[in-house]
PDB file of C-alpha atoms and ligand atoms in Angstrom:
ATOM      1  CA  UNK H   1       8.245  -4.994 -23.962  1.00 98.00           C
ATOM      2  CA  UNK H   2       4.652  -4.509 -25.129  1.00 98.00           C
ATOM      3  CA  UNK H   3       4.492  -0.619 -26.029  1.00 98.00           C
ATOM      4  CA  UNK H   4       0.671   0.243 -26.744  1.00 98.00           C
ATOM      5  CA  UNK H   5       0.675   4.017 -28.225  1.00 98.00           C
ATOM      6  CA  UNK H   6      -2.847   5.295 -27.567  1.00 98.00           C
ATOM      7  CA  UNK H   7      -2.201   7.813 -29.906  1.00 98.00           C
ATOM      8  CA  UNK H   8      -5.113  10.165 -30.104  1.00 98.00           C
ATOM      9  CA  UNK H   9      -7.693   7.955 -30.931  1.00 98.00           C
ATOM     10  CA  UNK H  10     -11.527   8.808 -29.415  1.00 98.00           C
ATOM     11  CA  UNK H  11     -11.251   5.010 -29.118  1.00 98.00           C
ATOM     12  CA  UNK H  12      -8.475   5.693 -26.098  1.00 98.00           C
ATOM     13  CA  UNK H  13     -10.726   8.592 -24.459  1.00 98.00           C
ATOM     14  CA  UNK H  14     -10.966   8.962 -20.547  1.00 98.00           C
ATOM     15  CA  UNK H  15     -12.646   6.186 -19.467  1.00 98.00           C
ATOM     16  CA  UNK H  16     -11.504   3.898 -22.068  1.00 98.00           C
ATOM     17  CA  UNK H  17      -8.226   4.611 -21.746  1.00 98.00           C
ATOM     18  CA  UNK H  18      -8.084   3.659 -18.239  1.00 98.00           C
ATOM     19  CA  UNK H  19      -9.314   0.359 -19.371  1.00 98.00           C
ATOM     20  CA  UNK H  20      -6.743  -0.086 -21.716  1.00 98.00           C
ATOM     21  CA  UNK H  21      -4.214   0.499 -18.660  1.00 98.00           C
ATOM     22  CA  UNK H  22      -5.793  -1.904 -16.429  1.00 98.00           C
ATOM     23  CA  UNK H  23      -5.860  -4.916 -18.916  1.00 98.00           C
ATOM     24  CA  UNK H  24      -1.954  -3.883 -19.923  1.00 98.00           C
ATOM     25  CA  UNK H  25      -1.609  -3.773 -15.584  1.00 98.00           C
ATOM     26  CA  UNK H  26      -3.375  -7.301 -15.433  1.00 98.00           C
ATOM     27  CA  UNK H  27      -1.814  -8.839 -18.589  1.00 98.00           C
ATOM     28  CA  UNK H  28       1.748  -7.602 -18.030  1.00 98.00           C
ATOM     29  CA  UNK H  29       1.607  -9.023 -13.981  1.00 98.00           C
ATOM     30  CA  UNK H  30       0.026 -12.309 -15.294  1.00 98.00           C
ATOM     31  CA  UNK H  31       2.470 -12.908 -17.957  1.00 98.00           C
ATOM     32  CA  UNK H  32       5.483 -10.946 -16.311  1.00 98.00           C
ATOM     33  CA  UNK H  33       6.281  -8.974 -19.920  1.00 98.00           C
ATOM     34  CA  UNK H  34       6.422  -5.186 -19.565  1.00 98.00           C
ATOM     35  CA  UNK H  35       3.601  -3.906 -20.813  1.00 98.00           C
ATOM     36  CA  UNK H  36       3.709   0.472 -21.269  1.00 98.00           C
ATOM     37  CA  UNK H  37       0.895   2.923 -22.426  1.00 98.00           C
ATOM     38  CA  UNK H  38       2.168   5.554 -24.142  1.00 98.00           C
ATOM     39  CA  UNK H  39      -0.620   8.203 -23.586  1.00 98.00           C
ATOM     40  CA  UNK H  40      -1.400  11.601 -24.612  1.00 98.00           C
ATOM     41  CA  UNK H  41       0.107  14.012 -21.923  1.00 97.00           C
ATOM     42  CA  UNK H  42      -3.421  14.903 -21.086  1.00 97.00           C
ATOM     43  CA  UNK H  43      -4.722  11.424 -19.973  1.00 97.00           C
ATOM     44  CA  UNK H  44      -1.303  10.316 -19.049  1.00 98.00           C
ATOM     45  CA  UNK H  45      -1.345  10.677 -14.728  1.00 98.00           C
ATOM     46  CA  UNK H  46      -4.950   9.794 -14.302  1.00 98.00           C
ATOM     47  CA  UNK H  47      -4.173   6.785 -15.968  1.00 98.00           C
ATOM     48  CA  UNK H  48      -1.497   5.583 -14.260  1.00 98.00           C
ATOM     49  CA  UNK H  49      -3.343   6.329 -10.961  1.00 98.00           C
ATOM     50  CA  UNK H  50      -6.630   4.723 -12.205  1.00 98.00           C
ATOM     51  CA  UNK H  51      -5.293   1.156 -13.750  1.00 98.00           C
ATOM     52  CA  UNK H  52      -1.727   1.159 -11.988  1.00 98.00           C
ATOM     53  CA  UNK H  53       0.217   0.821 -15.565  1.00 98.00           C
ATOM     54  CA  UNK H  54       3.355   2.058 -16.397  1.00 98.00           C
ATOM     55  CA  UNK H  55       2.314   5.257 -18.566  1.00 98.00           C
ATOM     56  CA  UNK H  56       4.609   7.162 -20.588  1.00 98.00           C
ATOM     57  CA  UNK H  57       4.102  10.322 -22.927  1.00 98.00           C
ATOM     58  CA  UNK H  58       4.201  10.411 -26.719  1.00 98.00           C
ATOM     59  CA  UNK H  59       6.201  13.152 -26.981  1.00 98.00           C
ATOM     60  CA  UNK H  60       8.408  15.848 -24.524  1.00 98.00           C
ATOM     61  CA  UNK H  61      10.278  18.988 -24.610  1.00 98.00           C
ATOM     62  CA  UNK H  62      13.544  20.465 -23.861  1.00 97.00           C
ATOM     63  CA  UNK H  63      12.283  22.428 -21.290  1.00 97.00           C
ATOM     64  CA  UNK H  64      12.222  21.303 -17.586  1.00 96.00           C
ATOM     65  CA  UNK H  65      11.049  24.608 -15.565  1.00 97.00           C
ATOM     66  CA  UNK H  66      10.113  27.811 -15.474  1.00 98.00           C
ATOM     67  CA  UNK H  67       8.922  29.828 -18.753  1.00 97.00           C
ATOM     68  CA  UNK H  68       8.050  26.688 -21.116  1.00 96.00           C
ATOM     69  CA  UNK H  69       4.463  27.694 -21.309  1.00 97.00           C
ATOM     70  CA  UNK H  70       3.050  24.939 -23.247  1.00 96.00           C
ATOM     71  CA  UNK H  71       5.753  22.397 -23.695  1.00 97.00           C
ATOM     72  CA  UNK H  72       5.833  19.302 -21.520  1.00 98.00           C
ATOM     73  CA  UNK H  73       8.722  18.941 -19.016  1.00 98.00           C
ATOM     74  CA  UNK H  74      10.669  15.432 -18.666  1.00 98.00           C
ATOM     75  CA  UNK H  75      11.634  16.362 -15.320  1.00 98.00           C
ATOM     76  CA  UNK H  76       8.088  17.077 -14.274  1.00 98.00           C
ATOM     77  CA  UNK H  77       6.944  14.074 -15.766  1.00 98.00           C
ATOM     78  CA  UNK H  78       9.352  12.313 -13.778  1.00 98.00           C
ATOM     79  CA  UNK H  79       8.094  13.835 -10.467  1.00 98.00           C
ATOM     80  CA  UNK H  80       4.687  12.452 -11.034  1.00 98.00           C
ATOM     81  CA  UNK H  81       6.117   9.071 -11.954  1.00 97.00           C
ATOM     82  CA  UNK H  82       5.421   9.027 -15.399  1.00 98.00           C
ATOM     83  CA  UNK H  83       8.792   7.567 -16.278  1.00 98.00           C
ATOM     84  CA  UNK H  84       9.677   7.787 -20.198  1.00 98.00           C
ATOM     85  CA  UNK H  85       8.598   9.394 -23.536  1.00 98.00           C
ATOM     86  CA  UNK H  86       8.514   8.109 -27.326  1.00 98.00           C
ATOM     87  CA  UNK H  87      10.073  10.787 -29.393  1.00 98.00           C
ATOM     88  CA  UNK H  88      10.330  11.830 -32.854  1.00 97.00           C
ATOM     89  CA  UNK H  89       7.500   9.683 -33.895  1.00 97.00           C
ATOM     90  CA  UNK H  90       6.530   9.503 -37.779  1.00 96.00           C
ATOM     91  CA  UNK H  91       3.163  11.090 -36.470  1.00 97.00           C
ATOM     92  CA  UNK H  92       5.152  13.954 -34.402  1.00 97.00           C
ATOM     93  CA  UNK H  93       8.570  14.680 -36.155  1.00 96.00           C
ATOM     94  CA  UNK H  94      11.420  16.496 -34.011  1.00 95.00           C
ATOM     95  CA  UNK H  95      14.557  18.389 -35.157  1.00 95.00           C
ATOM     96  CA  UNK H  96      17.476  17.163 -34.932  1.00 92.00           C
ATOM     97  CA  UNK H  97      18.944  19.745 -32.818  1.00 94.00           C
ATOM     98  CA  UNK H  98      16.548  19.652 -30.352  1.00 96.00           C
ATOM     99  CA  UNK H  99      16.500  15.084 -30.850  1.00 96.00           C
ATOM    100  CA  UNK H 100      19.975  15.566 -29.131  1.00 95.00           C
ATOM    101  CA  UNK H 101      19.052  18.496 -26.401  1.00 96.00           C
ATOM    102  CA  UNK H 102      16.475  16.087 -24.548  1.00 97.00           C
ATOM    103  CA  UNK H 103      18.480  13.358 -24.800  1.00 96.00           C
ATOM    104  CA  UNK H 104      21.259  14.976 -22.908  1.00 96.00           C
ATOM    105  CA  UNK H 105      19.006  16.691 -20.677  1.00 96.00           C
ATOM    106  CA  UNK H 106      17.011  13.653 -20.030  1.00 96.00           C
ATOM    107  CA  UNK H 107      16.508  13.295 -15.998  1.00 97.00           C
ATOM    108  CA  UNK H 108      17.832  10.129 -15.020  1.00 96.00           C
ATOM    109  CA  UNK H 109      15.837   6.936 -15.341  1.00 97.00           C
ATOM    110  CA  UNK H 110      13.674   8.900 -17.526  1.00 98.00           C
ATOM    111  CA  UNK H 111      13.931   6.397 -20.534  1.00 98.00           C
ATOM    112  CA  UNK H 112      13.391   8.052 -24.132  1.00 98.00           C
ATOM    113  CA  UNK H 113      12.377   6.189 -27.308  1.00 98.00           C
ATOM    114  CA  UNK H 114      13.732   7.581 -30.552  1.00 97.00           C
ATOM    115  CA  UNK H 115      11.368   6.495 -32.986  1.00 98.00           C
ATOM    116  CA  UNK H 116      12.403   6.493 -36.497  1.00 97.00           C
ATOM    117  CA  UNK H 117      11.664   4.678 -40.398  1.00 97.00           C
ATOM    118  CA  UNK H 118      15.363   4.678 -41.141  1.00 96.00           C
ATOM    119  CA  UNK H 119      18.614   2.093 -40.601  1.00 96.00           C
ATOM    120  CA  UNK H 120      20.526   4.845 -41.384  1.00 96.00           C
ATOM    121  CA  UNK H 121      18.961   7.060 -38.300  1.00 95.00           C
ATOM    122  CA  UNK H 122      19.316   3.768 -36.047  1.00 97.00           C
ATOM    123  CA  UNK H 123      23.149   4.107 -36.611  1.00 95.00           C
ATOM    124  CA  UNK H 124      23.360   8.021 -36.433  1.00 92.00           C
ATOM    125  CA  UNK H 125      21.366   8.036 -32.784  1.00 92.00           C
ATOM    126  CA  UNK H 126      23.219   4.865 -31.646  1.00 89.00           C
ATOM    127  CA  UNK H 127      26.555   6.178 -31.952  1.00 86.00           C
ATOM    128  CA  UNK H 128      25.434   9.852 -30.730  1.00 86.00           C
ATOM    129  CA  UNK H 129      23.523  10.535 -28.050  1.00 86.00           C
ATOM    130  CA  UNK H 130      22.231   6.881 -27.042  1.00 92.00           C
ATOM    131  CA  UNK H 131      18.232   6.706 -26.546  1.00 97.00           C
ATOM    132  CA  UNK H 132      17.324   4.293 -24.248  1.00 97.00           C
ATOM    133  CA  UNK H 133      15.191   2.575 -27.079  1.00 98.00           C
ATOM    134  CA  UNK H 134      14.603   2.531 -30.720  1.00 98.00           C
ATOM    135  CA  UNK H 135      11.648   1.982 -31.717  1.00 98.00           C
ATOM    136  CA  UNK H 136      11.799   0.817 -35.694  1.00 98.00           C
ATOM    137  CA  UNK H 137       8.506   1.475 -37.579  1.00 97.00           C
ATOM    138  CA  UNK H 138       8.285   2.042 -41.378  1.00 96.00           C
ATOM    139  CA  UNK H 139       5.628   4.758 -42.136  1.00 95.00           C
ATOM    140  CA  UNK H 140       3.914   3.527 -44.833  1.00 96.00           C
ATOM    141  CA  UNK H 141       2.902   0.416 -42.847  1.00 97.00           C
ATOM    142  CA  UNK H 142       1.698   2.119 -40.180  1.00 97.00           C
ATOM    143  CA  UNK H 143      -1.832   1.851 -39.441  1.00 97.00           C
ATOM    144  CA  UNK H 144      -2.433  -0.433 -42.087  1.00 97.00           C
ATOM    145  CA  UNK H 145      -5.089  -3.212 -41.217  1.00 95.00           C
ATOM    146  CA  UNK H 146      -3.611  -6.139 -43.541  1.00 96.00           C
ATOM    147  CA  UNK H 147       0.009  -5.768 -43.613  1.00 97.00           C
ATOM    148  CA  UNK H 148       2.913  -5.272 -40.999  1.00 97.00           C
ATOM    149  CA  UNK H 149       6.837  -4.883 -40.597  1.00 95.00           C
ATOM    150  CA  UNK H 150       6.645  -8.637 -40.096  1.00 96.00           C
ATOM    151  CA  UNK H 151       4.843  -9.662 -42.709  1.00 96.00           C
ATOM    152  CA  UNK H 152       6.005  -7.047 -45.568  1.00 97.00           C
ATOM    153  CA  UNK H 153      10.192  -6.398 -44.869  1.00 94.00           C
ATOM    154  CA  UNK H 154      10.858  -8.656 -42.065  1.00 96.00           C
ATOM    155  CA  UNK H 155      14.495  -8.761 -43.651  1.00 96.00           C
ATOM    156  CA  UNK H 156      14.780  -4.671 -42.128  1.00 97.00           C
ATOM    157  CA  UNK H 157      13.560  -5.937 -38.678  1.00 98.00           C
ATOM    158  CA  UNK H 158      17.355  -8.000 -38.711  1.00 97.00           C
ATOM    159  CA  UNK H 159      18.519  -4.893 -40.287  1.00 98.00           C
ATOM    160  CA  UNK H 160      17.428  -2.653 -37.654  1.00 98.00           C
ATOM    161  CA  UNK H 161      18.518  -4.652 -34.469  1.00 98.00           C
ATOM    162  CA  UNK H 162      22.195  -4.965 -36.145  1.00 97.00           C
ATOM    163  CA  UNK H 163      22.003  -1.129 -36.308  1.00 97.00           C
ATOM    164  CA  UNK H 164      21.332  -0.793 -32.603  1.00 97.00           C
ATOM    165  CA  UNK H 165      23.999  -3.190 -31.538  1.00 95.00           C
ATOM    166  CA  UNK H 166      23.473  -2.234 -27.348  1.00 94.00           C
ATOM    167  CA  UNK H 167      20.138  -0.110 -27.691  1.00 97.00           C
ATOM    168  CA  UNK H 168      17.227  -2.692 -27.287  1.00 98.00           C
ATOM    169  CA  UNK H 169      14.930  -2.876 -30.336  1.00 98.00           C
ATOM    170  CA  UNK H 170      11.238  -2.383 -30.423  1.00 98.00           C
ATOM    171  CA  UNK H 171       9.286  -2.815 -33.896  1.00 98.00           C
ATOM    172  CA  UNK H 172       6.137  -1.541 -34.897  1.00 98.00           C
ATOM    173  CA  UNK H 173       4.010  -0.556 -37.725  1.00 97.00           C
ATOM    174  CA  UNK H 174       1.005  -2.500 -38.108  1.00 98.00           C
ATOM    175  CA  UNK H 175       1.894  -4.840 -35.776  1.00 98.00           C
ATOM    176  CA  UNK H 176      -1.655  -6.582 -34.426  1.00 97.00           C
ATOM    177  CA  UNK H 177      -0.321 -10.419 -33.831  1.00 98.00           C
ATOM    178  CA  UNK H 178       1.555 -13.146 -31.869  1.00 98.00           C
ATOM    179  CA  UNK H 179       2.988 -13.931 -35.335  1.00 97.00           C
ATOM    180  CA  UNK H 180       4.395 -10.115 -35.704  1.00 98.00           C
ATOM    181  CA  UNK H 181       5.564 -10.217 -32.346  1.00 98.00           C
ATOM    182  CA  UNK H 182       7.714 -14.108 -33.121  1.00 98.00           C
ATOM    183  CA  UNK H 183       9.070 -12.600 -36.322  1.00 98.00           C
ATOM    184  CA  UNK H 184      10.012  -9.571 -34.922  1.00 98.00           C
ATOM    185  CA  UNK H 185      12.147 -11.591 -31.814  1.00 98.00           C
ATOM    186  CA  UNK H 186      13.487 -13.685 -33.908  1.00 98.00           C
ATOM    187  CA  UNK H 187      15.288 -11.143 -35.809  1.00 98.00           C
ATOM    188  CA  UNK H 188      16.895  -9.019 -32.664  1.00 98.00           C
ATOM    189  CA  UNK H 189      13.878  -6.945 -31.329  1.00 98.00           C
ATOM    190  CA  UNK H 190      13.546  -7.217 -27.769  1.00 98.00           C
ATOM    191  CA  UNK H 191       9.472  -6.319 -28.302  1.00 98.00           C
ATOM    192  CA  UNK H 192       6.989  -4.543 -29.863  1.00 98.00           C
ATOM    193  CA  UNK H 193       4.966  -0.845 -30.248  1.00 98.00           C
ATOM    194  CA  UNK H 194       1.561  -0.786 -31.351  1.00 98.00           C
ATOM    195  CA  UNK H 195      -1.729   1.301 -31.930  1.00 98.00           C
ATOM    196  CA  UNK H 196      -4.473   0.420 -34.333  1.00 98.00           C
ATOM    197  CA  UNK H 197      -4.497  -3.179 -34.140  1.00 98.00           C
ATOM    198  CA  UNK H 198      -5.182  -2.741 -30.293  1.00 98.00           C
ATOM    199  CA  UNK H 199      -6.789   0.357 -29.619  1.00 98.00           C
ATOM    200  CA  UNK H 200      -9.361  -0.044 -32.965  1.00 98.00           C
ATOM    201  CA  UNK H 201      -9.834  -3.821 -32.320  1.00 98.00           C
ATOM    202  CA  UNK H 202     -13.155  -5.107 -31.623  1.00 97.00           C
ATOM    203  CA  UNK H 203     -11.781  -7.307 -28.660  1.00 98.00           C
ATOM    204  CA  UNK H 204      -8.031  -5.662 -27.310  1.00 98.00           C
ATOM    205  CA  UNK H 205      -7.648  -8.126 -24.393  1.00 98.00           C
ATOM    206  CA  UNK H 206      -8.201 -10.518 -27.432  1.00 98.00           C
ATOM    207  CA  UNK H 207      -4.883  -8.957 -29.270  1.00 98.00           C
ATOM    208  CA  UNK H 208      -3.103  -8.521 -26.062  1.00 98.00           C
ATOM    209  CA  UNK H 209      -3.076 -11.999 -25.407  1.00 98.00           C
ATOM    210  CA  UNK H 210      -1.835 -12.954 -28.444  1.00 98.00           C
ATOM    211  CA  UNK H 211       0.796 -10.667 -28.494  1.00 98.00           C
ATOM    212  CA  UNK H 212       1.996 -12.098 -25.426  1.00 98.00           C
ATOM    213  CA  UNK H 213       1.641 -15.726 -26.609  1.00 98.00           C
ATOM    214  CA  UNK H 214       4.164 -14.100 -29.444  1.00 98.00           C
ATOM    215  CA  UNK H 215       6.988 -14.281 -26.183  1.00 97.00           C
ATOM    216  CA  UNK H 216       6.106 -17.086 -26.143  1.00 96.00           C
ATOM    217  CA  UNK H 217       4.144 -16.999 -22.686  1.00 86.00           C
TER     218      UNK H 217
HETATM  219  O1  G3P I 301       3.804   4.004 -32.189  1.00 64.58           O
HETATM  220  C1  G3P I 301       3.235   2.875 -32.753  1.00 64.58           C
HETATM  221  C2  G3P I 301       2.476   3.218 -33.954  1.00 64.58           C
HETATM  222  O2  G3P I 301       2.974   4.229 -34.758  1.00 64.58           O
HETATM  223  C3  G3P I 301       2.116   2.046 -34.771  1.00 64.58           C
HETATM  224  O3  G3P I 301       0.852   2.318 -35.255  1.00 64.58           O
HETATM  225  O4  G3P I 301      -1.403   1.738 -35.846  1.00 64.58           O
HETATM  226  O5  G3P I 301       0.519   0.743 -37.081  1.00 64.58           O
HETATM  227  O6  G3P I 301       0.063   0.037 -34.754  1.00 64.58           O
HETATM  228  P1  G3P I 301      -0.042   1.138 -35.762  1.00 64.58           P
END
């Protein structure tokens, strides 16, 4: 899996975001890798209407309906077919407490991806309340232009999948390259999450390729 956080960034506004979703709709077909946009709840149905992509949110809440003014409700994502959530990203960190209430309360096939820095949180989540992904990025790399998980502490990336044992692995953190994406299979990660090195690149379709030739497609 190719997981392309949009983040925030102006870059990943209306219009451009839909283009973003209908290169990751072409790309992913062509190449037959899942390929998800993981948009702000905003921009997140228009998308998927407008490109076809699967879209998922950044973030949700433990409420599902009713008085939840505000919050963003798994189950009503689900309805519109916007079929999983990161959560607990570095960016947008959640409490433990409420970590385990949407997991349990997650409807089903609504997949959740517990983001985290931390081996030691792989093992804790794995052996709790299972997330349907980890997603393994260490925070100081993230967003940085030159460096990556791959590149810097590859040795973690082995770490991290041996933490998950049954919970597929995703790594990101300055990810931006085939080569990140090679390393980061090699060592037990079943694929990638990304955001700068796409959504800030001069030429995405350009990166998304060559992420993809990284599965060796
Ligand atoms: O969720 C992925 C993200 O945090 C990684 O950010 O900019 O390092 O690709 P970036």
């Amino acid at each position: 899996m190719i997981l392309i956080n949009l983040k925030i960034y102006k870059e990943a506004w209306g219009e451009k975001a839909i283009e973003i979703g209908k290169m990751a709709k072409e790309i992913g077909d062509k190449y037959k890798i899942r390929i998800v946009v993981a948009a702000p709840a905003l921009e997140a149905l228009r998308i998927k209407e407008k490109s076809g992509a699967e879209v998922w949110l950044q973030n949700v809440d433990e409420y599902e309906s009713g008085q939840g003014s505000g919050w963003v409700s798994m189950a009503e994502a689900m309805s519109l077919g916007i079929g999983g959530s990161m959560l607990n990203h570095s960016e947008h960190k959640i409490a433990k407490g409420k970590v385990s209430k949407i997991l349990k309360m997650r409807p089903k096939g609504f997949e959740i991806i517990y983001c985290t820095g931390s081996i030691a949180k792989i093992r804790e989540w794995r052996n709790k309340t299972k997330p349907d992904w980890i997603l393994y990025e260490p925070p100081e790399l993230i967003g940085s232009k030159d460096k990556s998980v791959a590149s810097e502490k590859a040795e973690t990336i082995a770490m991290a999948a041996k933490a998950c044992k049954t919970v597929p692995l995703l790594v990101g953190a300055g990810v931006k390259s085939g080569e990140d994406v090679s390393v980061s299979l090699e060592r037990g990660a079943v694929g990638v999450g990304l955001a700068s090195g796409l959504v800030l690149a001069d030429d995405p379709r350009k990166v998304l390729l060559d992420l993809v030739k990284g599965f060796g497609k």
